[in-house]
């Protein structure tokens, strides 16, 4: 079901085809062999208990070693995998389920040691003190994701793993992101180096678990041993008719306005209303969230009336299935100005944080007014799994939208900024939206995306689908030369796909720019498909191994249906969405 994420009819993946097939065969042999081992172990145990109870048989140890070795052959860190699983499996005849559970369980122990390492650091530097606090919270987030993954494997059994594979891999990808975020919070120097080293084994174990689950799922799917392969065929759907839902500035062209028009989203009856003028239940959004019942069935709806709300809002992980809607992206504005230059870590600069699963925002503006001179200043940070943003505005300069983790869908939004203004390690599809590139400082350049995928087995990446990438009037109204790019690789396996979008002429012909030297240029995955506009000419794009122009069949792998498994959680009756390609 999720193999489309590595759809490999394009040359970037061609070198991995043979390796992947080998791994599928190996993991298949592993599962079948382990089943035989279990049977043989039971028979052997009965035989020796009856006939030779005083003798020890070392064959069980050999069986454990053999099955562990086979399972670990699918990973990139096989040595670490073998030693960790051998130590973690208590049974002398481990089942495949035992090994998969062990692969996740060992992460928790190692992560606890790694994250707690930060508590040993002593410093009076407020940035370091803050980074330590962040690591504590990130550890709790990691622990929760791992516990949830194990719970589903235990409850559903290995035979149902294919049905839950993408969920589990999404949660494990988030764990990898939390590990890296803890490290990134420390300033450059000795402590950051120590934290990076401390986290190394935890990252390797997480990568191993991702690989094992992915390959086991592919094996089950190939043999059709479950109902996993129920993927519906992509449809050539008719898109909804749009009706204007919001006012846009004069520099947004009529074509872009039409693209941003809504289909008359039906406003639900709110549980509570927030209004600055006192006509609602609360004067600010934070109080409305704090008053939310601890247990609530269904969606909890908060209506935020027109107004400018100067507050830092946090929809915590305990606040699930929250819908928050306003009177329009230019009318209901949530604003703040926290920034890196003034001493706030990037992770904490966000004006609005959405962490609770199933969060949905409609017709709101998330703004950070710190400006270009203050560098990193996040308007919106999204950690929420299966989150949806409709007709919203994200306004800032550097690091405007922090798509941190999990699965995210954006539709009909306006996202503006300068440097890396769409960044993070989520699986995010931004569809039918306008990406506005603003004017940076005179010594800066513009970069739209900076994806933070750190491992090839993660399910994450950014997809800009049927969007418009345009310059803000402040960028074009002055006779200055500023280079603007579509992306650069923040982390080693950075992944960004731009397809069926219109790219303005202001984008540099290279399309992309390095992060630092040749870092990640061979391991990143940047792809374009069927784009239009003067900036879409790919003949002068960067010659990196990781950049490709992909085919239509490959592009299907990055649609909402396949990349986000959107049919499982996005309801077309409630949300305008294109599950497949437009053309």
Coordinates of C-alpha atoms in Angstrom, one line a residue:
X1 CA 0.0 0.0 0.0
X2 CA 2.8 2.3 0.8
X3 CA 5.3 1.2 -1.8
X4 CA 4.3 4.1 -3.9
X5 CA 6.5 6.3 -1.7
X6 CA 9.5 4.7 -3.3
X7 CA 7.8 4.2 -6.8
X8 CA 10.8 3.4 -8.9
X9 CA 10.2 3.7 -12.6
X10 CA 12.5 6.7 -12.6
X11 CA 16.3 6.4 -12.6
X12 CA 17.0 7.8 -9.1
X13 CA 15.6 4.6 -7.6
X14 CA 16.8 2.2 -10.3
X15 CA 20.0 1.4 -8.5
X16 CA 18.0 0.2 -5.5
X17 CA 15.6 -2.1 -7.4
X18 CA 17.8 -5.2 -7.2
X19 CA 18.6 -4.5 -3.6
X20 CA 15.0 -4.1 -2.7
X21 CA 14.0 -7.3 -4.4
X22 CA 16.7 -9.1 -2.6
X23 CA 15.6 -7.7 0.7
X24 CA 12.0 -8.8 -0.1
X25 CA 13.2 -12.3 -0.8
X26 CA 15.4 -12.3 2.4
X27 CA 12.6 -11.0 4.6
X28 CA 10.2 -13.6 3.1
X29 CA 12.7 -16.4 3.8
X30 CA 13.1 -15.0 7.3
X31 CA 9.5 -15.0 8.1
X32 CA 9.0 -18.5 6.6
X33 CA 12.1 -19.8 8.2
X34 CA 11.1 -18.4 11.5
X35 CA 7.8 -20.1 11.2
X36 CA 9.6 -23.4 10.6
X37 CA 11.9 -22.7 13.5
X38 CA 8.9 -22.2 15.8
X39 CA 7.4 -25.5 14.7
X40 CA 10.7 -27.3 15.0
X41 CA 11.3 -25.7 18.4
X42 CA 8.0 -26.9 19.7
X43 CA 8.5 -30.5 18.4
X44 CA 12.1 -30.5 19.7
X45 CA 11.1 -29.2 23.1
X46 CA 8.4 -32.0 23.5
X47 CA 10.9 -34.6 22.3
X48 CA 13.7 -33.6 24.7
X49 CA 11.4 -33.1 27.6
X50 CA 10.1 -36.6 27.2
X51 CA 13.3 -38.5 26.3
X52 CA 16.4 -36.5 27.5
X53 CA 15.4 -33.9 30.1
X54 CA 18.9 -33.6 31.5
X55 CA 20.6 -32.5 28.2
X56 CA 20.8 -28.9 27.0
X57 CA 20.4 -28.4 23.2
X58 CA 22.2 -25.4 21.7
X59 CA 20.2 -25.5 18.6
X60 CA 17.6 -23.0 20.0
X61 CA 20.3 -20.4 20.3
X62 CA 21.4 -21.1 16.8
X63 CA 17.7 -20.7 15.7
X64 CA 17.4 -17.4 17.4
X65 CA 20.7 -16.2 15.9
X66 CA 19.6 -17.3 12.4
X67 CA 16.2 -15.7 12.5
X68 CA 17.6 -12.5 13.9
X69 CA 20.2 -12.4 11.2
X70 CA 17.6 -12.9 8.5
X71 CA 15.3 -10.2 9.9
X72 CA 18.2 -7.7 10.2
X73 CA 19.3 -8.2 6.6
X74 CA 16.7 -5.7 5.6
X75 CA 18.3 -2.9 7.6
X76 CA 21.1 -0.4 7.1
X77 CA 22.7 -1.1 10.5
X78 CA 22.6 -4.9 10.5
X79 CA 25.3 -5.2 13.3
X80 CA 23.4 -3.0 15.7
X81 CA 20.2 -4.8 14.7
X82 CA 21.5 -8.3 15.4
X83 CA 23.0 -7.5 18.8
X84 CA 20.0 -5.5 20.0
X85 CA 17.4 -8.1 18.9
X86 CA 19.4 -11.1 20.2
X87 CA 19.6 -9.4 23.6
X88 CA 16.0 -8.3 23.6
X89 CA 14.2 -11.6 22.6
X90 CA 13.5 -13.7 25.6
X91 CA 12.0 -16.6 23.9
X92 CA 14.2 -19.4 22.6
X93 CA 11.9 -19.8 19.6
X94 CA 11.0 -16.2 18.7
X95 CA 8.1 -15.6 16.3
X96 CA 8.3 -12.9 13.6
X97 CA 5.9 -10.9 15.8
X98 CA 8.4 -11.2 18.7
X99 CA 11.2 -9.9 16.5
X100 CA 9.1 -6.9 15.2
X101 CA 8.0 -6.0 18.7
X102 CA 11.6 -6.3 19.9
X103 CA 12.8 -4.0 17.1
X104 CA 10.6 -1.2 18.5
X105 CA 11.0 -2.0 22.2
X106 CA 14.8 -1.6 22.0
X107 CA 14.4 1.9 20.7
X108 CA 12.6 3.0 23.9
X109 CA 15.5 1.9 26.1
X110 CA 18.2 3.5 24.0
X111 CA 16.2 6.7 23.5
X112 CA 15.7 7.1 27.2
X113 CA 19.5 6.9 27.7
X114 CA 20.2 9.3 24.9
X115 CA 17.6 11.9 25.8
X116 CA 18.6 11.8 29.5
X117 CA 22.2 12.5 28.5
X118 CA 21.2 16.1 28.0
X119 CA 20.3 16.4 31.7
X120 CA 24.0 15.9 32.6
X121 CA 25.0 19.0 30.7
X122 CA 25.7 22.0 33.0
X123 CA 25.5 25.5 31.7
X124 CA 24.2 29.0 32.5
X125 CA 23.5 29.7 28.8
X126 CA 19.8 30.1 28.5
X127 CA 19.8 28.6 25.0
X128 CA 21.4 25.4 26.3
X129 CA 19.0 25.3 29.3
X130 CA 16.1 25.7 26.9
X131 CA 17.5 22.9 24.7
X132 CA 17.6 20.6 27.6
X133 CA 14.0 21.3 28.4
X134 CA 13.0 20.7 24.8
X135 CA 14.8 17.3 24.9
X136 CA 12.7 16.3 27.9
X137 CA 9.5 17.1 26.1
X138 CA 10.7 15.4 22.9
X139 CA 11.6 12.3 24.9
X140 CA 8.0 12.1 26.2
X141 CA 6.7 12.6 22.6
X142 CA 9.0 9.8 21.4
X143 CA 7.9 7.5 24.2
X144 CA 4.3 8.0 23.4
X145 CA 4.8 7.2 19.7
X146 CA 6.7 4.0 20.5
X147 CA 4.1 2.9 23.0
X148 CA 1.4 3.5 20.5
X149 CA 3.3 1.5 17.8
X150 CA 3.8 -1.5 20.1
X151 CA 0.2 -1.4 21.3
X152 CA -1.1 -1.7 17.7
X153 CA 1.3 -4.6 16.9
X154 CA 0.3 -6.5 20.1
X155 CA -3.4 -5.8 19.6
X156 CA -3.6 -6.5 15.8
X157 CA -1.1 -9.2 15.4
X158 CA 1.6 -9.6 12.7
X159 CA -0.9 -10.8 10.2
X160 CA -2.6 -7.3 10.3
X161 CA 0.7 -5.4 10.2
X162 CA 0.2 -4.4 6.5
X163 CA -3.0 -2.6 7.5
X164 CA -1.2 -0.6 10.2
X165 CA 2.2 -0.3 8.5
X166 CA 1.9 3.3 7.3
X167 CA 0.6 4.4 10.7
X168 CA 3.5 2.7 12.5
X169 CA 6.1 4.0 10.1
X170 CA 4.6 7.5 10.4
X171 CA 5.0 7.3 14.2
X172 CA 8.5 5.9 14.0
X173 CA 9.5 8.6 11.4
X174 CA 8.3 11.2 14.0
X175 CA 10.5 9.5 16.6
X176 CA 13.5 10.1 14.3
X177 CA 12.5 13.7 13.9
X178 CA 12.2 14.2 17.7
X179 CA 15.7 12.7 18.1
X180 CA 17.2 15.2 15.6
X181 CA 15.2 18.1 16.9
X182 CA 16.7 17.5 20.4
X183 CA 20.2 17.7 18.8
X184 CA 19.4 20.8 16.7
X185 CA 18.3 22.7 19.7
X186 CA 21.8 23.0 21.1
X187 CA 24.1 25.8 19.8
X188 CA 27.1 24.7 17.7
X189 CA 29.9 23.4 20.0
X190 CA 30.9 20.6 22.3
X191 CA 27.6 19.9 23.9
X192 CA 25.8 19.6 20.5
X193 CA 28.6 17.1 19.4
X194 CA 28.1 15.1 22.5
X195 CA 24.3 15.0 22.1
X196 CA 24.7 13.9 18.5
X197 CA 27.0 11.1 19.5
X198 CA 24.7 10.1 22.4
X199 CA 21.7 9.8 20.0
X200 CA 23.5 7.9 17.4
X201 CA 22.5 4.4 18.4
X202 CA 18.8 5.4 19.1
X203 CA 18.7 6.7 15.5
X204 CA 20.1 3.5 14.1
X205 CA 17.6 1.4 16.0
X206 CA 14.7 3.5 14.8
X207 CA 16.0 3.3 11.2
X208 CA 16.2 -0.5 11.6
X209 CA 12.6 -0.8 12.9
X210 CA 11.4 1.3 9.9
X211 CA 13.2 -0.9 7.5
X212 CA 12.0 -4.2 9.1
X213 CA 8.3 -3.1 9.1
X214 CA 8.5 -1.8 5.6
X215 CA 10.0 -4.9 4.1
X216 CA 7.8 -7.3 6.1
X217 CA 4.8 -5.4 4.8
X218 CA 6.0 -5.6 1.3
X219 CA 6.5 -9.3 1.7
X220 CA 2.9 -9.8 3.0
X221 CA 1.5 -7.6 0.2
X222 CA 3.4 -9.5 -2.5
X223 CA 2.1 -12.9 -1.3
X224 CA -1.4 -11.5 -0.7
X225 CA -1.5 -12.9 2.8
X226 CA -3.8 -10.2 4.0
X227 CA -6.4 -7.8 2.8
X228 CA -3.8 -5.1 2.7
X229 CA -3.8 -4.7 -1.1
X230 CA -7.2 -3.0 -1.3
X231 CA -5.9 0.2 -2.7
X232 CA -8.5 1.7 -4.9
X233 CA -7.4 2.7 -8.4
X234 CA -6.7 6.3 -9.0
X235 CA -9.7 8.1 -10.5
X236 CA -9.8 10.9 -13.0
X237 CA -12.0 13.0 -10.8
X238 CA -13.8 16.3 -11.5
X239 CA -12.7 19.0 -9.2
X240 CA -15.2 20.9 -7.0
X241 CA -16.5 24.3 -8.2
X242 CA -15.0 27.1 -6.1
X243 CA -16.9 30.0 -4.6
X244 CA -14.9 33.0 -3.3
X245 CA -14.5 32.7 0.5
X246 CA -11.9 35.3 1.3
X247 CA -10.4 38.6 0.1
X248 CA -7.0 38.5 -1.4
X249 CA -4.5 41.4 -2.0
X250 CA -4.3 43.1 -5.3
X251 CA -1.1 41.4 -6.3
X252 CA -2.8 37.9 -6.4
X253 CA -3.8 37.4 -10.1
X254 CA -7.3 36.4 -11.1
X255 CA -6.2 32.9 -12.0
X256 CA -4.7 32.5 -8.5
X257 CA -7.9 33.9 -6.9
X258 CA -10.0 31.3 -8.7
X259 CA -7.7 28.6 -7.5
X260 CA -8.0 29.7 -3.9
X261 CA -11.8 30.0 -3.9
X262 CA -13.6 27.6 -1.7
X263 CA -16.5 25.2 -2.3
X264 CA -18.5 26.9 0.4
X265 CA -17.2 24.9 3.4
X266 CA -20.1 24.2 5.7
X267 CA -19.5 25.9 9.0
X268 CA -20.4 23.5 11.9
X269 CA -22.1 24.6 15.0
X270 CA -19.3 25.6 17.4
X271 CA -19.0 24.3 20.9
X272 CA -17.5 27.6 22.0
X273 CA -17.0 31.0 20.3
X274 CA -14.0 33.3 20.8
X275 CA -14.5 37.0 20.2
X276 CA -12.3 40.0 21.1
X277 CA -15.4 42.2 21.4
X278 CA -16.8 40.2 24.2
X279 CA -19.7 38.7 22.2
X280 CA -18.5 35.1 22.5
X281 CA -17.7 32.7 25.3
X282 CA -14.0 33.7 25.6
X283 CA -11.9 36.7 24.8
X284 CA -8.9 34.7 23.6
X285 CA -8.2 31.3 22.0
X286 CA -6.0 29.9 24.8
X287 CA -8.8 30.2 27.4
X288 CA -11.1 28.4 25.0
X289 CA -8.7 25.5 24.6
X290 CA -8.0 25.3 28.3
X291 CA -11.7 25.0 29.0
X292 CA -12.0 22.0 26.6
X293 CA -13.3 18.9 28.3
X294 CA -10.6 16.3 29.0
X295 CA -12.8 13.6 27.4
X296 CA -14.9 14.5 24.4
X297 CA -16.5 12.3 21.8
X298 CA -16.4 13.6 18.2
X299 CA -15.0 16.9 17.0
X300 CA -14.7 19.9 19.4
X301 CA -15.4 23.0 17.3
X302 CA -14.0 26.5 18.2
X303 CA -15.2 29.5 16.2
X304 CA -12.9 32.5 16.3
X305 CA -14.6 35.7 15.3
X306 CA -12.9 38.4 13.2
X307 CA -10.1 40.2 15.1
X308 CA -6.4 40.3 15.7
X309 CA -5.4 37.9 18.5
X310 CA -2.0 38.6 19.9
X311 CA -1.2 35.3 21.8
X312 CA 0.9 32.2 21.6
X313 CA -1.6 29.3 21.1
X314 CA -0.8 25.6 21.8
X315 CA -3.2 22.9 20.8
X316 CA -1.6 20.2 22.9
X317 CA -1.4 16.5 22.2
X318 CA -4.2 15.8 24.6
X319 CA -6.5 18.1 22.6
X320 CA -7.5 15.7 19.8
X321 CA -10.0 16.3 16.9
X322 CA -10.2 20.0 17.3
X323 CA -11.7 22.1 14.5
X324 CA -10.9 25.8 14.7
X325 CA -12.4 28.2 12.1
X326 CA -12.5 31.9 11.6
X327 CA -14.1 34.6 9.4
X328 CA -11.3 34.5 6.8
X329 CA -7.6 34.6 6.4
X330 CA -7.5 38.4 6.3
X331 CA -10.0 38.8 9.1
X332 CA -9.2 36.3 11.9
X333 CA -5.5 36.8 12.6
X334 CA -3.4 35.0 15.2
X335 CA -0.1 36.9 15.6
X336 CA 3.1 36.9 17.5
X337 CA 6.7 38.0 17.1
X338 CA 8.9 35.5 18.9
X339 CA 12.2 34.9 17.1
X340 CA 15.7 33.5 17.3
X341 CA 17.7 36.7 17.4
X342 CA 15.9 37.8 20.5
X343 CA 16.8 34.6 22.3
X344 CA 14.0 32.1 21.5
X345 CA 14.9 28.7 20.1
X346 CA 13.4 28.1 16.6
X347 CA 11.3 25.2 18.0
X348 CA 9.6 27.7 20.4
X349 CA 9.2 30.7 18.2
X350 CA 5.8 29.5 16.7
X351 CA 2.8 31.8 17.1
X352 CA 0.5 28.8 16.8
X353 CA 1.3 25.1 17.6
X354 CA -0.9 22.3 16.6
X355 CA 0.1 19.0 18.2
X356 CA -3.2 17.1 18.9
X357 CA -4.0 14.5 16.3
X358 CA -6.8 15.3 13.8
X359 CA -6.5 19.1 14.1
X360 CA -8.4 21.1 11.4
X361 CA -8.1 24.8 10.7
X362 CA -10.3 26.8 8.4
X363 CA -10.1 30.4 7.3
X364 CA -7.5 31.6 9.8
X365 CA -4.3 33.5 9.6
X366 CA -1.1 32.5 11.4
X367 CA 1.4 35.3 11.5
X368 CA 4.8 36.1 12.8
X369 CA 5.7 39.7 12.6
X370 CA 9.4 39.5 13.7
X371 CA 10.6 40.4 10.2
X372 CA 13.5 39.4 8.1
X373 CA 16.1 40.9 10.4
X374 CA 15.1 38.5 13.2
X375 CA 15.9 35.4 11.2
X376 CA 14.1 32.2 12.4
X377 CA 10.6 33.1 13.4
X378 CA 7.8 30.5 13.0
X379 CA 4.2 31.4 12.4
X380 CA 2.8 27.9 12.5
X381 CA 4.3 24.7 13.8
X382 CA 2.4 21.5 13.1
X383 CA 3.0 18.2 14.9
X384 CA -0.6 16.9 14.5
X385 CA -1.1 13.7 12.7
X386 CA -3.8 13.7 10.0
X387 CA -4.1 17.5 10.2
X388 CA -5.9 19.6 7.6
X389 CA -5.6 23.3 6.8
X390 CA -8.2 24.9 4.5
X391 CA -8.1 28.5 3.2
X392 CA -5.6 29.6 5.8
X393 CA -2.7 32.1 5.6
X394 CA 0.7 31.5 7.0
X395 CA 2.7 34.8 7.0
X396 CA 6.3 35.3 8.0
X397 CA 9.8 35.6 6.7
X398 CA 12.4 32.9 7.6
X399 CA 10.8 29.6 8.8
X400 CA 7.2 30.6 8.4
X401 CA 5.6 27.1 8.3
X402 CA 7.3 24.4 10.4
X403 CA 5.7 21.2 9.1
X404 CA 7.3 19.2 11.9
X405 CA 6.0 15.6 11.9
X406 CA 3.3 13.2 10.8
X407 CA 0.7 13.5 7.9
X408 CA -0.5 17.0 6.9
X409 CA -2.8 18.3 4.1
X410 CA -3.0 21.9 3.1
X411 CA -5.6 23.2 0.6
X412 CA -6.3 26.7 -0.8
X413 CA -3.8 28.4 1.5
X414 CA -1.4 31.3 1.1
X415 CA 2.0 30.7 2.5
X416 CA 4.5 33.5 2.4
X417 CA 8.2 33.9 3.5
X418 CA 11.8 34.2 2.5
X419 CA 14.3 31.6 3.7
X420 CA 13.4 28.0 4.2
X421 CA 9.8 29.2 4.8
X422 CA 8.3 25.7 4.4
X423 CA 10.5 23.4 6.5
X424 CA 10.4 20.3 8.8
X425 CA 10.1 16.5 8.6
X426 CA 6.4 15.8 8.0
X427 CA 4.7 14.0 5.1
X428 CA 2.9 17.1 3.8
X429 CA 0.9 17.8 0.6
X430 CA 0.2 21.4 -0.2
X431 CA -2.4 21.5 -2.8
X432 CA -4.1 24.4 -4.8
X433 CA -2.2 27.0 -2.8
X434 CA -0.3 30.1 -3.5
X435 CA 3.3 30.2 -2.3
X436 CA 4.4 33.8 -2.0
X437 CA 8.2 34.6 -2.0
X438 CA 8.9 37.9 -0.1
X439 CA 11.8 40.3 -0.1
X440 CA 14.6 39.2 2.3
X441 CA 17.5 41.2 3.6
X442 CA 19.8 42.6 0.9
X443 CA 22.5 40.0 1.8
X444 CA 20.1 37.1 1.7
X445 CA 18.6 34.8 -0.9
X446 CA 15.1 33.1 -0.9
X447 CA 14.5 29.4 -0.5
X448 CA 10.9 28.1 -0.5
X449 CA 11.5 24.6 1.0
X450 CA 14.0 23.0 3.4
X451 CA 12.9 19.4 4.0
X452 CA 14.4 17.6 7.0
X453 CA 14.1 13.9 6.2
X454 CA 17.1 12.3 7.9
X455 CA 16.7 8.6 7.0
X456 CA 15.8 6.9 3.7
X457 CA 13.2 4.7 5.4
X458 CA 11.1 7.6 6.7
X459 CA 7.7 8.1 5.1
X460 CA 8.2 11.9 5.0
X461 CA 8.6 14.6 2.4
X462 CA 7.0 17.7 0.9
X463 CA 4.7 17.7 -2.1
X464 CA 3.6 21.0 -3.8
X465 CA 0.7 20.0 -6.0
X466 CA -1.1 22.4 -8.4
X467 CA 0.3 25.4 -6.6
X468 CA 1.3 28.8 -7.8
X469 CA 4.8 30.0 -6.8
X470 CA 4.9 33.8 -7.2
X471 CA 6.9 36.8 -6.0
X472 CA 5.5 39.3 -3.6
X473 CA 5.3 42.8 -4.9
X474 CA 8.1 43.8 -2.4
X475 CA 10.4 41.4 -4.2
X476 CA 9.7 42.8 -7.7
X477 CA 9.1 46.5 -7.1
X478 CA 12.8 47.3 -6.4
X479 CA 15.6 47.2 -8.9
X480 CA 17.6 44.6 -6.9
X481 CA 19.0 41.2 -7.7
X482 CA 17.9 38.5 -5.3
X483 CA 18.2 34.8 -6.1
X484 CA 15.1 32.7 -5.3
X485 CA 15.2 28.9 -5.2
X486 CA 12.6 26.1 -4.8
X487 CA 14.5 24.3 -2.1
X488 CA 17.7 23.2 -0.4
X489 CA 18.6 20.1 1.6
X490 CA 18.3 20.7 5.3
X491 CA 19.0 17.1 6.1
X492 CA 20.7 14.2 4.3
X493 CA 17.7 12.6 2.7
X494 CA 15.7 15.8 2.0
X495 CA 12.7 15.0 -0.2
X496 CA 10.6 17.5 -2.1
X497 CA 8.3 17.0 -5.2
X498 CA 6.8 19.9 -7.2
X499 CA 4.2 18.8 -9.7
X500 CA 1.5 20.3 -11.9
X501 CA 2.4 23.7 -10.4
X502 CA 3.0 27.1 -12.0
X503 CA 6.4 28.5 -11.3
X504 CA 7.2 32.2 -11.8
X505 CA 10.1 33.5 -13.9
X506 CA 11.8 34.9 -10.8
X507 CA 12.9 31.4 -9.7
X508 CA 16.6 30.9 -10.5
X509 CA 17.1 28.5 -13.5
X510 CA 19.1 26.1 -11.1
X511 CA 15.9 25.6 -9.2
X512 CA 17.7 24.5 -6.1
X513 CA 20.7 25.5 -4.1
X514 CA 23.1 23.6 -1.8
X515 CA 22.9 23.7 2.0
X516 CA 26.6 23.4 2.6
X517 CA 29.1 22.2 -0.1
X518 CA 28.1 18.9 -1.5
X519 CA 26.1 17.8 1.6
X520 CA 23.2 15.5 0.6
X521 CA 23.4 16.2 -3.1
X522 CA 23.6 12.5 -3.9
X523 CA 21.1 11.3 -1.2
X524 CA 18.4 13.9 -1.5
X525 CA 15.3 13.3 -3.7
X526 CA 14.0 16.4 -5.5
X527 CA 11.6 15.9 -8.4
X528 CA 9.4 17.9 -10.8
X529 CA 6.5 16.8 -12.9
X530 CA 4.5 18.6 -15.5
X531 CA 5.0 22.1 -14.1
X532 CA 4.3 25.3 -16.2
X533 CA 5.4 28.9 -16.1
X534 CA 8.6 30.6 -17.1
X535 CA 10.4 29.2 -14.0
X536 CA 9.5 25.6 -14.8
X537 CA 12.1 25.1 -17.5
X538 CA 14.2 22.2 -16.2
X539 CA 17.0 22.3 -18.9
X540 CA 19.3 24.3 -16.6
X541 CA 18.4 22.6 -13.3
X542 CA 21.2 21.5 -11.0
X543 CA 23.1 18.4 -12.2
X544 CA 22.8 16.7 -8.8
X545 CA 22.3 12.9 -8.7
X546 CA 19.3 13.4 -6.4
X547 CA 17.3 15.7 -8.8
X548 CA 15.0 14.1 -11.4
X549 CA 12.2 15.0 -13.7
X550 CA 9.8 12.1 -13.1
X551 CA 7.2 10.4 -15.2
X552 CA 3.4 10.5 -14.7
X553 CA 3.3 7.0 -13.2
X554 CA 6.0 8.1 -10.7
X555 CA 4.1 11.3 -9.9
X556 CA 1.1 9.2 -8.9
X557 CA 3.0 8.0 -6.0
X558 CA 3.1 11.5 -4.5
X559 CA -0.6 12.3 -4.8
X560 CA -2.8 12.7 -1.7
X561 CA -4.2 9.2 -2.1
X562 CA -0.8 7.5 -2.2
X563 CA 1.6 9.7 -0.3
X564 CA -0.7 10.5 2.6
X565 CA -3.1 7.5 2.2
X566 CA -5.6 10.4 2.2
X567 CA -8.7 8.3 1.2
X568 CA -8.5 6.7 4.7
X569 CA -8.9 9.9 6.6
X570 CA -9.8 12.9 4.4
X571 CA -13.5 13.0 3.7
X572 CA -14.4 14.5 0.3
X573 CA -17.8 15.4 1.6
X574 CA -16.2 17.7 4.1
X575 CA -12.9 18.7 2.5
X576 CA -12.1 19.8 -1.1
X577 CA -9.3 17.5 -2.2
X578 CA -7.9 16.0 -5.3
X579 CA -6.8 12.5 -4.5
X580 CA -5.1 11.9 -7.9
X581 CA -3.3 14.0 -10.5
X582 CA -5.1 16.9 -12.2
X583 CA -4.0 16.0 -15.8

